Tab-separated table of C-alpha atoms and ligand atoms in Angstrom:
chain	number	residue	atom	x	y	z
X	12	UNK	CA	-13.026	-96.403	23.538
X	13	UNK	CA	-15.563	-93.063	24.893
X	14	UNK	CA	-17.417	-91.485	22.455
X	15	UNK	CA	-18.273	-88.316	24.314
X	16	UNK	CA	-20.589	-86.164	23.516
X	17	UNK	CA	-19.634	-82.324	24.518
X	18	UNK	CA	-22.351	-79.854	23.439
X	19	UNK	CA	-21.338	-75.771	23.901
X	20	UNK	CA	-17.707	-77.047	23.536
X	21	UNK	CA	-16.732	-74.187	21.073
X	22	UNK	CA	-17.736	-71.762	23.963
X	23	UNK	CA	-15.962	-70.582	26.905
X	24	UNK	CA	-15.397	-73.251	29.247
X	25	UNK	CA	-17.024	-75.884	26.282
X	26	UNK	CA	-13.393	-75.103	24.168
X	27	UNK	CA	-11.879	-75.280	28.403
X	28	UNK	CA	-12.619	-78.622	28.491
X	29	UNK	CA	-13.107	-79.971	24.654
X	30	UNK	CA	-9.406	-79.458	24.506
X	31	UNK	CA	-9.025	-80.986	28.700
X	32	UNK	CA	-10.824	-83.745	27.185
X	33	UNK	CA	-8.949	-83.946	23.613
X	34	UNK	CA	-5.312	-84.199	25.714
X	35	UNK	CA	-5.407	-86.200	28.557
X	36	UNK	CA	-7.600	-88.773	26.584
X	37	UNK	CA	-5.550	-89.437	23.354
X	38	UNK	CA	-8.438	-93.074	23.929
X	39	UNK	CA	-11.438	-91.112	23.624
X	40	UNK	CA	-13.546	-89.478	21.471
X	41	UNK	CA	-14.393	-86.397	21.908
X	42	UNK	CA	-18.028	-85.101	19.334
X	43	UNK	CA	-18.553	-81.663	19.732
X	44	UNK	CA	-21.657	-80.188	19.048
X	45	UNK	CA	-22.577	-76.324	18.593
X	46	UNK	CA	-24.293	-74.012	17.122
X	47	UNK	CA	-21.671	-71.450	16.819
X	48	UNK	CA	-23.905	-68.370	17.425
X	49	UNK	CA	-22.625	-65.322	18.664
X	50	UNK	CA	-21.065	-66.687	21.796
X	51	UNK	CA	-19.437	-69.913	19.415
X	52	UNK	CA	-16.633	-69.534	18.326
X	53	UNK	CA	-14.236	-72.141	16.404
X	54	UNK	CA	-10.863	-70.830	16.600
X	55	UNK	CA	-11.425	-71.346	20.374
X	56	UNK	CA	-9.961	-74.733	19.663
X	57	UNK	CA	-7.444	-74.133	16.868
X	58	UNK	CA	-5.439	-75.805	19.033
X	59	UNK	CA	-6.470	-79.006	18.959
X	60	UNK	CA	-9.030	-78.871	16.006
X	61	UNK	CA	-6.990	-81.646	14.178
X	62	UNK	CA	-6.627	-84.283	16.680
X	63	UNK	CA	-8.022	-86.719	15.746
X	64	UNK	CA	-9.859	-87.889	18.174
X	65	UNK	CA	-12.057	-85.131	17.885
X	66	UNK	CA	-14.916	-84.012	15.694
X	67	UNK	CA	-16.356	-80.863	15.545
X	68	UNK	CA	-20.401	-80.766	14.583
X	69	UNK	CA	-22.545	-77.064	13.851
X	70	UNK	CA	-26.019	-77.704	14.769
X	71	UNK	CA	-28.382	-77.040	17.262
X	72	UNK	CA	-28.772	-79.559	20.205
X	73	UNK	CA	-33.222	-78.576	19.759
X	74	UNK	CA	-32.952	-80.531	16.377
X	75	UNK	CA	-34.050	-83.836	17.923
X	76	UNK	CA	-33.477	-86.226	14.807
X	77	UNK	CA	-30.094	-84.425	14.287
X	78	UNK	CA	-29.195	-85.008	18.054
X	79	UNK	CA	-30.810	-88.742	17.578
X	80	UNK	CA	-28.496	-89.422	14.777
X	81	UNK	CA	-25.702	-87.946	16.196
X	82	UNK	CA	-26.289	-90.430	19.702
X	83	UNK	CA	-26.998	-93.993	16.397
X	84	UNK	CA	-23.500	-92.417	14.765
X	85	UNK	CA	-20.972	-92.050	16.950
X	86	UNK	CA	-21.847	-94.401	19.570
X	87	UNK	CA	-22.278	-92.453	22.439
X	88	UNK	CA	-21.140	-93.160	25.897
X	89	UNK	CA	-21.018	-89.597	27.416
X	90	UNK	CA	-22.788	-86.412	27.553
X	91	UNK	CA	-21.227	-83.093	28.386
X	92	UNK	CA	-23.525	-80.480	28.734
X	93	UNK	CA	-22.976	-77.102	28.590
X	94	UNK	CA	-24.786	-76.234	25.092
X	95	UNK	CA	-26.418	-72.735	26.534
X	96	UNK	CA	-28.075	-69.623	26.416
X	97	UNK	CA	-25.742	-67.998	29.031
X	98	UNK	CA	-25.993	-64.891	29.373
X	99	UNK	CA	-28.061	-62.687	31.997
X	100	UNK	CA	-28.781	-59.631	30.108
X	101	UNK	CA	-29.638	-61.474	27.119
X	102	UNK	CA	-32.362	-62.983	29.207
X	103	UNK	CA	-34.043	-59.495	30.114
X	104	UNK	CA	-33.954	-58.954	26.501
X	105	UNK	CA	-35.125	-62.233	24.815
X	106	UNK	CA	-35.895	-64.763	27.115
X	107	UNK	CA	-37.763	-66.920	24.593
X	108	UNK	CA	-33.670	-68.075	23.716
X	109	UNK	CA	-33.789	-69.387	27.107
X	110	UNK	CA	-36.813	-71.452	26.815
X	111	UNK	CA	-35.591	-72.817	24.155
X	112	UNK	CA	-32.586	-74.012	23.651
X	113	UNK	CA	-31.387	-74.200	27.773
X	114	UNK	CA	-34.808	-75.508	29.048
X	115	UNK	CA	-36.336	-77.712	24.621
X	116	UNK	CA	-32.481	-77.904	23.986
X	117	UNK	CA	-31.629	-79.856	26.968
X	118	UNK	CA	-34.880	-82.475	26.877
X	119	UNK	CA	-33.771	-82.928	23.390
X	120	UNK	CA	-30.158	-84.133	23.912
X	121	UNK	CA	-32.358	-86.233	28.094
X	122	UNK	CA	-34.964	-88.070	24.864
X	123	UNK	CA	-31.810	-88.932	22.925
X	124	UNK	CA	-29.353	-90.538	25.881
X	125	UNK	CA	-32.238	-92.451	26.569
X	126	UNK	CA	-33.864	-94.082	24.191
X	127	UNK	CA	-30.028	-94.518	22.553
X	128	UNK	CA	-29.278	-95.992	26.071
X	129	UNK	CA	-32.952	-97.953	26.236
X	130	UNK	CA	-31.405	-98.878	30.195
X	131	UNK	CA	-28.680	-100.087	29.636
X	132	UNK	CA	-27.008	-97.610	31.975
X	133	UNK	CA	-23.711	-99.868	32.479
X	134	UNK	CA	-20.250	-97.431	32.067
X	135	UNK	CA	-23.071	-94.395	30.907
X	136	UNK	CA	-22.371	-90.605	31.879
X	137	UNK	CA	-25.179	-87.550	31.486
X	138	UNK	CA	-23.500	-84.184	33.240
X	139	UNK	CA	-25.476	-81.175	33.133
X	140	UNK	CA	-23.498	-77.793	33.968
X	141	UNK	CA	-25.146	-75.352	36.105
X	142	UNK	CA	-25.110	-72.388	38.048
X	143	UNK	CA	-25.416	-71.561	40.914
X	144	UNK	CA	-27.438	-68.970	40.062
X	145	UNK	CA	-30.821	-71.099	40.131
X	146	UNK	CA	-29.716	-70.711	44.287
X	147	UNK	CA	-31.175	-67.107	43.408
X	148	UNK	CA	-29.038	-64.426	45.465
X	149	UNK	CA	-27.668	-63.677	49.101
X	150	UNK	CA	-27.320	-61.335	51.834
X	151	UNK	CA	-24.369	-60.013	53.368
X	152	UNK	CA	-24.718	-62.266	56.260
X	153	UNK	CA	-21.722	-64.524	55.865
X	154	UNK	CA	-24.246	-67.714	54.731
X	155	UNK	CA	-22.573	-69.989	50.737
X	156	UNK	CA	-24.694	-71.678	48.608
X	157	UNK	CA	-24.418	-75.931	49.707
X	158	UNK	CA	-26.254	-78.261	47.575
X	159	UNK	CA	-29.629	-78.067	49.634
X	160	UNK	CA	-29.908	-74.666	49.039
X	161	UNK	CA	-33.837	-74.515	47.791
X	162	UNK	CA	-33.695	-73.187	43.734
X	163	UNK	CA	-35.459	-69.348	43.846
X	164	UNK	CA	-34.040	-68.352	40.327
X	165	UNK	CA	-34.637	-64.669	39.286
X	166	UNK	CA	-33.636	-63.325	36.221
X	167	UNK	CA	-35.421	-65.626	33.402
X	168	UNK	CA	-31.958	-66.916	32.599
X	169	UNK	CA	-31.459	-68.180	35.739
X	170	UNK	CA	-35.165	-69.867	35.188
X	171	UNK	CA	-34.539	-71.380	32.004
X	172	UNK	CA	-31.162	-73.059	34.204
X	173	UNK	CA	-32.988	-74.523	37.412
X	174	UNK	CA	-36.352	-75.931	34.839
X	175	UNK	CA	-33.270	-77.339	32.618
X	176	UNK	CA	-31.708	-78.869	35.560
X	177	UNK	CA	-35.028	-80.086	37.000
X	178	UNK	CA	-35.939	-82.184	33.406
X	179	UNK	CA	-32.448	-83.703	33.724
X	180	UNK	CA	-33.523	-84.687	38.207
X	181	UNK	CA	-37.012	-85.722	35.965
X	182	UNK	CA	-35.490	-88.113	33.707
X	183	UNK	CA	-33.393	-89.773	36.464
X	184	UNK	CA	-35.881	-90.297	38.429
X	185	UNK	CA	-38.588	-91.568	35.888
X	186	UNK	CA	-36.726	-93.688	33.945
X	187	UNK	CA	-33.301	-93.947	35.965
X	188	UNK	CA	-30.519	-91.774	33.940
X	189	UNK	CA	-27.086	-92.299	34.432
X	190	UNK	CA	-27.453	-88.197	35.716
X	191	UNK	CA	-24.912	-85.521	37.377
X	192	UNK	CA	-24.815	-81.542	37.585
X	193	UNK	CA	-23.087	-79.450	39.370
X	194	UNK	CA	-23.612	-75.357	40.178
X	195	UNK	CA	-21.096	-73.204	39.337
X	196	UNK	CA	-19.926	-69.934	40.426
X	197	UNK	CA	-18.559	-67.541	38.391
X	198	UNK	CA	-15.811	-67.954	35.468
X	199	UNK	CA	-13.548	-65.577	34.267
X	200	UNK	CA	-9.914	-66.625	32.040
X	201	UNK	CA	-9.614	-66.802	27.928
X	202	UNK	CA	-12.423	-66.778	25.091
X	203	UNK	CA	-14.690	-66.010	27.552
X	204	UNK	CA	-16.829	-63.259	25.403
X	205	UNK	CA	-16.386	-59.581	25.764
X	206	UNK	CA	-20.068	-59.314	27.084
X	207	UNK	CA	-19.327	-60.973	30.593
X	208	UNK	CA	-17.795	-58.761	33.145
X	209	UNK	CA	-14.219	-59.458	33.395
X	210	UNK	CA	-13.088	-59.810	29.429
X	211	UNK	CA	-15.840	-56.896	28.332
X	212	UNK	CA	-14.384	-54.231	31.275
X	213	UNK	CA	-10.551	-55.231	29.911
X	214	UNK	CA	-10.915	-54.611	26.394
X	215	UNK	CA	-12.881	-51.067	27.344
X	216	UNK	CA	-9.243	-49.878	29.400
X	217	UNK	CA	-7.705	-50.703	26.604
X	218	UNK	CA	-9.832	-48.920	24.221
X	219	UNK	CA	-10.405	-44.986	27.068
X	220	UNK	CA	-14.024	-46.550	27.094
X	221	UNK	CA	-16.421	-46.528	29.818
X	222	UNK	CA	-17.086	-48.952	32.877
X	223	UNK	CA	-20.455	-49.763	32.719
X	224	UNK	CA	-20.589	-50.006	36.495
X	225	UNK	CA	-24.943	-51.669	37.039
X	226	UNK	CA	-26.161	-49.549	40.001
X	227	UNK	CA	-23.208	-48.874	43.229
X	228	UNK	CA	-21.281	-51.994	42.082
X	229	UNK	CA	-21.814	-53.466	45.358
X	230	UNK	CA	-22.597	-56.733	44.296
X	231	UNK	CA	-21.045	-59.758	45.916
X	232	UNK	CA	-19.865	-62.203	42.779
X	233	UNK	CA	-17.454	-65.981	43.275
X	234	UNK	CA	-15.299	-66.422	40.814
X	235	UNK	CA	-13.300	-69.552	38.904
X	236	UNK	CA	-10.690	-69.379	37.262
X	237	UNK	CA	-12.479	-71.283	34.425
X	238	UNK	CA	-9.592	-74.098	33.706
X	239	UNK	CA	-9.821	-74.845	37.219
X	240	UNK	CA	-13.725	-75.496	36.155
X	241	UNK	CA	-12.299	-77.512	33.271
X	242	UNK	CA	-10.843	-80.369	35.944
X	243	UNK	CA	-14.138	-79.658	38.010
X	244	UNK	CA	-16.242	-80.805	35.147
X	245	UNK	CA	-13.185	-83.956	34.258
X	246	UNK	CA	-12.831	-85.676	37.972
X	247	UNK	CA	-16.813	-85.244	38.684
X	248	UNK	CA	-17.182	-86.776	35.662
X	249	UNK	CA	-15.340	-89.450	36.405
X	250	UNK	CA	-16.121	-90.144	39.436
X	251	UNK	CA	-18.680	-88.144	40.652
X	252	UNK	CA	-22.053	-90.430	41.907
X	253	UNK	CA	-24.800	-91.238	39.838
X	254	UNK	CA	-28.357	-88.970	40.651
X	255	UNK	CA	-26.055	-86.257	42.154
X	256	UNK	CA	-25.503	-82.341	42.549
X	257	UNK	CA	-21.934	-81.139	43.672
X	258	UNK	CA	-21.612	-77.348	44.208
X	259	UNK	CA	-18.426	-75.466	41.888
X	260	UNK	CA	-16.742	-72.141	43.363
X	261	UNK	CA	-14.157	-70.598	43.948
X	262	UNK	CA	-14.198	-69.779	47.951
X	263	UNK	CA	-13.344	-66.043	46.316
X	264	UNK	CA	-16.342	-63.047	46.808
X	265	UNK	CA	-15.043	-59.653	45.567
X	266	UNK	CA	-17.966	-56.938	45.118
X	267	UNK	CA	-18.502	-55.438	41.260
X	268	UNK	CA	-16.511	-51.941	42.140
X	269	UNK	CA	-13.535	-53.396	43.658
X	270	UNK	CA	-12.806	-56.077	41.346
X	271	UNK	CA	-13.019	-54.092	38.522
X	272	UNK	CA	-10.475	-51.544	40.330
X	273	UNK	CA	-8.066	-54.452	40.108
X	274	UNK	CA	-8.726	-54.615	36.298
X	275	UNK	CA	-8.126	-51.576	36.029
X	276	UNK	CA	-5.009	-51.176	38.381
X	277	UNK	CA	-3.790	-54.831	36.721
X	278	UNK	CA	-4.595	-53.511	33.195
X	279	UNK	CA	-2.840	-50.007	33.348
X	280	UNK	CA	0.254	-51.648	34.480
X	281	UNK	CA	0.289	-54.620	31.929
X	282	UNK	CA	0.099	-51.358	29.031
X	283	UNK	CA	3.169	-49.461	30.265
X	284	UNK	CA	0.188	-47.003	31.914
X	285	UNK	CA	0.811	-44.763	34.685
X	286	UNK	CA	-1.577	-45.620	38.427
X	287	UNK	CA	-4.766	-44.363	37.858
X	288	UNK	CA	-4.787	-43.808	34.518
X	289	UNK	CA	-8.330	-45.808	33.887
X	290	UNK	CA	-9.972	-45.054	36.994
X	291	UNK	CA	-12.325	-42.378	35.592
X	292	UNK	CA	-13.940	-44.341	32.724
X	293	UNK	CA	-15.682	-45.786	36.109
X	294	UNK	CA	-19.907	-44.938	34.527
X	295	UNK	CA	-22.794	-45.478	36.916
X	296	UNK	CA	-25.258	-46.475	35.020
X	297	UNK	CA	-28.845	-48.141	35.784
X	298	UNK	CA	-28.480	-51.294	37.275
X	299	UNK	CA	-29.806	-54.685	35.844
X	300	UNK	CA	-33.238	-55.578	36.413
X	301	UNK	CA	-33.714	-58.758	39.378
X	302	UNK	CA	-29.944	-57.667	39.859
X	303	UNK	CA	-29.402	-60.923	42.401
X	304	UNK	CA	-27.131	-59.284	44.860
X	305	UNK	CA	-24.667	-61.285	46.426
X	306	UNK	CA	-23.818	-65.186	45.028
X	307	UNK	CA	-20.879	-67.567	47.450
X	308	UNK	CA	-20.564	-71.098	46.824
X	309	UNK	CA	-19.575	-73.417	49.179
X	310	UNK	CA	-17.896	-77.016	47.187
X	311	UNK	CA	-16.495	-78.094	50.631
X	312	UNK	CA	-18.819	-81.689	49.848
X	313	UNK	CA	-16.605	-81.817	45.627
X	314	UNK	CA	-13.918	-80.524	48.259
X	315	UNK	CA	-14.231	-83.234	51.270
X	316	UNK	CA	-15.939	-86.180	48.684
X	317	UNK	CA	-13.333	-86.222	44.970
X	318	UNK	CA	-10.416	-84.056	46.926
X	319	UNK	CA	-11.080	-80.960	44.244
X	320	UNK	CA	-9.620	-77.200	44.767
X	321	UNK	CA	-9.435	-74.225	42.567
X	322	UNK	CA	-5.540	-74.295	41.310
X	323	UNK	CA	-4.887	-70.774	41.072
X	324	UNK	CA	-4.507	-67.986	43.375
X	325	UNK	CA	-7.059	-64.933	42.155
X	326	UNK	CA	-4.034	-62.309	41.585
X	327	UNK	CA	-2.450	-65.186	39.656
X	328	UNK	CA	-5.082	-66.228	37.742
X	329	UNK	CA	-6.383	-62.329	37.080
X	330	UNK	CA	-3.428	-61.582	35.620
X	331	UNK	CA	-3.045	-64.514	32.644
X	332	UNK	CA	-6.056	-63.459	32.191
X	333	UNK	CA	-5.722	-59.769	31.423
X	334	UNK	CA	-2.406	-60.621	29.410
X	335	UNK	CA	-4.093	-63.375	27.443
X	336	UNK	CA	-6.796	-60.727	26.365
X	337	UNK	CA	-4.546	-57.831	26.030
X	338	UNK	CA	-1.845	-60.837	23.797
X	339	UNK	CA	-4.883	-62.223	21.983
X	340	UNK	CA	-6.299	-58.509	20.580
X	341	UNK	CA	-7.683	-59.858	16.939
X	342	UNK	CA	-10.062	-62.658	18.361
X	343	UNK	CA	-10.994	-59.699	20.635
X	344	UNK	CA	-11.549	-57.641	17.696
X	345	UNK	CA	-12.619	-60.344	15.155
X	346	UNK	CA	-15.538	-61.283	18.005
X	347	UNK	CA	-16.643	-57.522	19.000
X	348	UNK	CA	-16.599	-56.106	15.173
X	349	UNK	CA	-19.800	-56.314	13.080
X	350	UNK	CA	-23.191	-57.773	14.647
X	351	UNK	CA	-22.363	-57.992	18.480
X	352	UNK	CA	-21.186	-53.770	17.872
X	353	UNK	CA	-24.499	-52.618	17.131
X	354	UNK	CA	-26.254	-54.834	20.165
X	355	UNK	CA	-24.284	-52.948	22.838
X	356	UNK	CA	-24.401	-49.911	21.406
X	357	UNK	CA	-27.845	-50.676	21.778
X	358	UNK	CA	-27.843	-52.370	24.829
X	359	UNK	CA	-25.957	-48.570	26.741
X	360	UNK	CA	-28.845	-46.519	24.006
X	361	UNK	CA	-31.752	-48.398	25.629
X	362	UNK	CA	-31.230	-48.335	29.333
F	21	NAD	P1	-21.202	-69.390	26.479
F	21	NAD	O1	-21.849	-68.421	26.123
F	21	NAD	O2	-19.591	-69.142	26.234
F	21	NAD	O3	-20.886	-70.813	25.453
F	21	NAD	C1	-22.174	-71.611	25.089
F	21	NAD	C2	-22.047	-72.011	23.479
F	21	NAD	O4	-23.317	-73.239	23.722
F	21	NAD	C3	-21.714	-71.502	21.979
F	21	NAD	O5	-20.289	-72.135	22.024
F	21	NAD	C4	-22.387	-71.616	21.564
F	21	NAD	O6	-22.579	-71.657	19.968
F	21	NAD	C5	-23.563	-73.243	22.007
F	21	NAD	N1	-24.623	-72.790	22.016
F	21	NAD	C6	-25.802	-71.958	22.013
F	21	NAD	N2	-26.775	-72.505	21.893
F	21	NAD	C7	-27.051	-73.666	21.433
F	21	NAD	C8	-27.721	-74.207	20.529
F	21	NAD	N3	-29.204	-74.259	20.703
F	21	NAD	N4	-27.217	-76.022	19.995
F	21	NAD	C9	-25.753	-76.360	20.306
F	21	NAD	N5	-24.795	-75.332	21.239
F	21	NAD	C10	-25.451	-73.971	21.059
F	21	NAD	O7	-21.434	-69.869	27.957
F	21	NAD	P2	-20.629	-70.643	28.915
F	21	NAD	O8	-20.003	-69.361	30.070
F	21	NAD	O9	-19.523	-71.187	28.399
F	21	NAD	O10	-21.216	-71.070	29.580
F	21	NAD	C11	-21.423	-73.061	29.290
F	21	NAD	C12	-22.051	-73.136	29.807
F	21	NAD	O11	-21.478	-73.527	31.547
F	21	NAD	C13	-23.909	-72.964	30.267
F	21	NAD	O12	-24.811	-73.577	30.444
F	21	NAD	C14	-24.134	-71.800	31.598
F	21	NAD	O13	-24.798	-71.830	32.020
F	21	NAD	C15	-22.877	-73.287	32.123
F	21	NAD	N6	-22.477	-72.153	33.260
F	21	NAD	C16	-21.764	-71.182	33.035
F	21	NAD	C17	-20.890	-70.291	33.807
F	21	NAD	C18	-20.089	-68.720	33.504
F	21	NAD	O14	-19.657	-68.301	34.685
F	21	NAD	N7	-19.378	-68.036	32.316
F	21	NAD	C19	-20.805	-70.290	35.325
F	21	NAD	C20	-21.807	-71.566	35.953
F	21	NAD	C21	-22.345	-72.412	34.860
F	22	DAU	O1	-23.004	-67.315	38.930
F	22	DAU	C1	-22.637	-68.347	37.549
F	22	DAU	C2	-22.909	-67.106	36.263
F	22	DAU	O2	-21.602	-66.466	35.956
F	22	DAU	C3	-23.274	-67.552	35.381
F	22	DAU	O3	-24.410	-68.704	35.323
F	22	DAU	C4	-23.419	-67.198	33.891
F	22	DAU	O4	-23.415	-67.325	32.249
F	22	DAU	C5	-22.691	-66.295	34.194
F	22	DAU	O5	-22.422	-65.113	32.645
F	22	DAU	C6	-22.366	-64.461	34.846
F	22	DAU	O6	-23.250	-64.127	35.476
F	22	DAU	P1	-23.370	-62.529	36.374
F	22	DAU	O7	-24.872	-62.426	35.313
F	22	DAU	O8	-23.048	-63.270	37.249
F	22	DAU	O9	-21.575	-62.095	35.566
F	22	DAU	P2	-21.866	-60.815	34.290
F	22	DAU	O10	-19.985	-61.032	33.765
F	22	DAU	O11	-23.004	-60.704	33.703
F	22	DAU	O12	-21.975	-60.006	35.821
F	22	DAU	C7	-20.859	-59.597	36.911
F	22	DAU	C8	-21.689	-58.966	36.891
F	22	DAU	O13	-21.250	-57.611	36.721
F	22	DAU	C9	-23.164	-59.130	37.653
F	22	DAU	O14	-23.108	-58.539	39.076
F	22	DAU	C10	-23.485	-57.562	36.996
F	22	DAU	C11	-22.218	-56.607	36.820
F	22	DAU	N1	-22.218	-55.856	35.658
F	22	DAU	C12	-21.549	-56.867	34.586
F	22	DAU	C13	-21.417	-56.102	32.965
F	22	DAU	C14	-21.986	-56.836	31.922
F	22	DAU	C15	-21.867	-55.088	35.571
F	22	DAU	O15	-21.832	-54.230	36.695
F	22	DAU	N2	-21.940	-54.422	33.911
F	22	DAU	C16	-21.756	-54.946	32.955
F	22	DAU	O16	-21.930	-54.265	32.738
């Protein structure tokens, strides 16, 4: 029996990781610690909430006493740390929350793990799920981020994730804590909060609302289906080398504007609308401050050492994703009503 603490398990990626672990490892006890911020949603985990090997705890990773208690009460042997403030635009408006959760929250987990494991690191692992944004931005020269790239974060979000990565490494170097870090590219798929490009635009197309393209839409992102990220996390948690870093990406670069055109095409088709119906919704708005031009990940280390590669072609993944949001309008309506509606209106009226 292994008692695994997953933080942020009610969020987008976390919910896919929790589902995978609960279903795949019936002899593990999965403890999901989540504060249920605007981005956390227990509806994401309805299908596994009554499984005997699953426990949900509502709590803040910054609450050191609570985290300590959880380690003790559940005899935690492994940590998959995903809890974070994850949206770049929000980090520009409210950087303090990002420093609090992403930096101090990570530190609280590291300190609790170190104290509880107390030097007995046999069979233990602390896995920090991080982002490719820590590497900064690439140009259009075809280069990819490798694990050797230096850290050069630009947004308050990526600065907070870079800082938390440094804390994680420092706990290995100083105390010998068995850590592993992965830096992943942009994820897409079901249960993503509709402030992020893909679910936001699908929802807006459905409701004939403008699609706010930042600047010219020339920025490039490398998209990976979330279930493939969860599979990589499973593999690295079990087989990844302690103190090592792995990049995870889809080898799937898209200019925002080209991706948006694909989204419009697929969404219109699945809604039974004639081709081109929603093209006029594209609206160029003021660019994101400090907007990184291009991210692209070289994940060949993960492929060569552990045999992982994405399982889904992008065309298939995007079709499944659009279909999921159209079929789950109630989920979307629940998360976009109320406070979020106000936040979104305010964000665009301020630009
Ligand atoms: P998300 O915003 O969808 O979910 C974050 C979860 O963390 C939510 O359930 C939220 O309630 C919880 N949380 C926030 N603050 C907390 C706190 N103080 N204590 C406990 N729980 C808290 O995020 P996501 O997109 O699923 O990202 C998960 C992780 O993966 C993050 O660490 C993010 O940096 C990283 N990541 C995300 C992507 C991506 O494309 N989404 C890519 C690479 C890495
Ligand atoms: O690269 C990994 C990162 O990917 C993760 O670490 C972050 O948690 C995750 O949010 C994501 O960051 P991005 O900033 O790349 O994702 P987002 O969906 O916010 O934006 C994708 C691109 O689309 C980016 O170039 C900005 C642009 N965009 C976004 C929104 C929300 C728009 O043009 N209009 C929009 O309304």
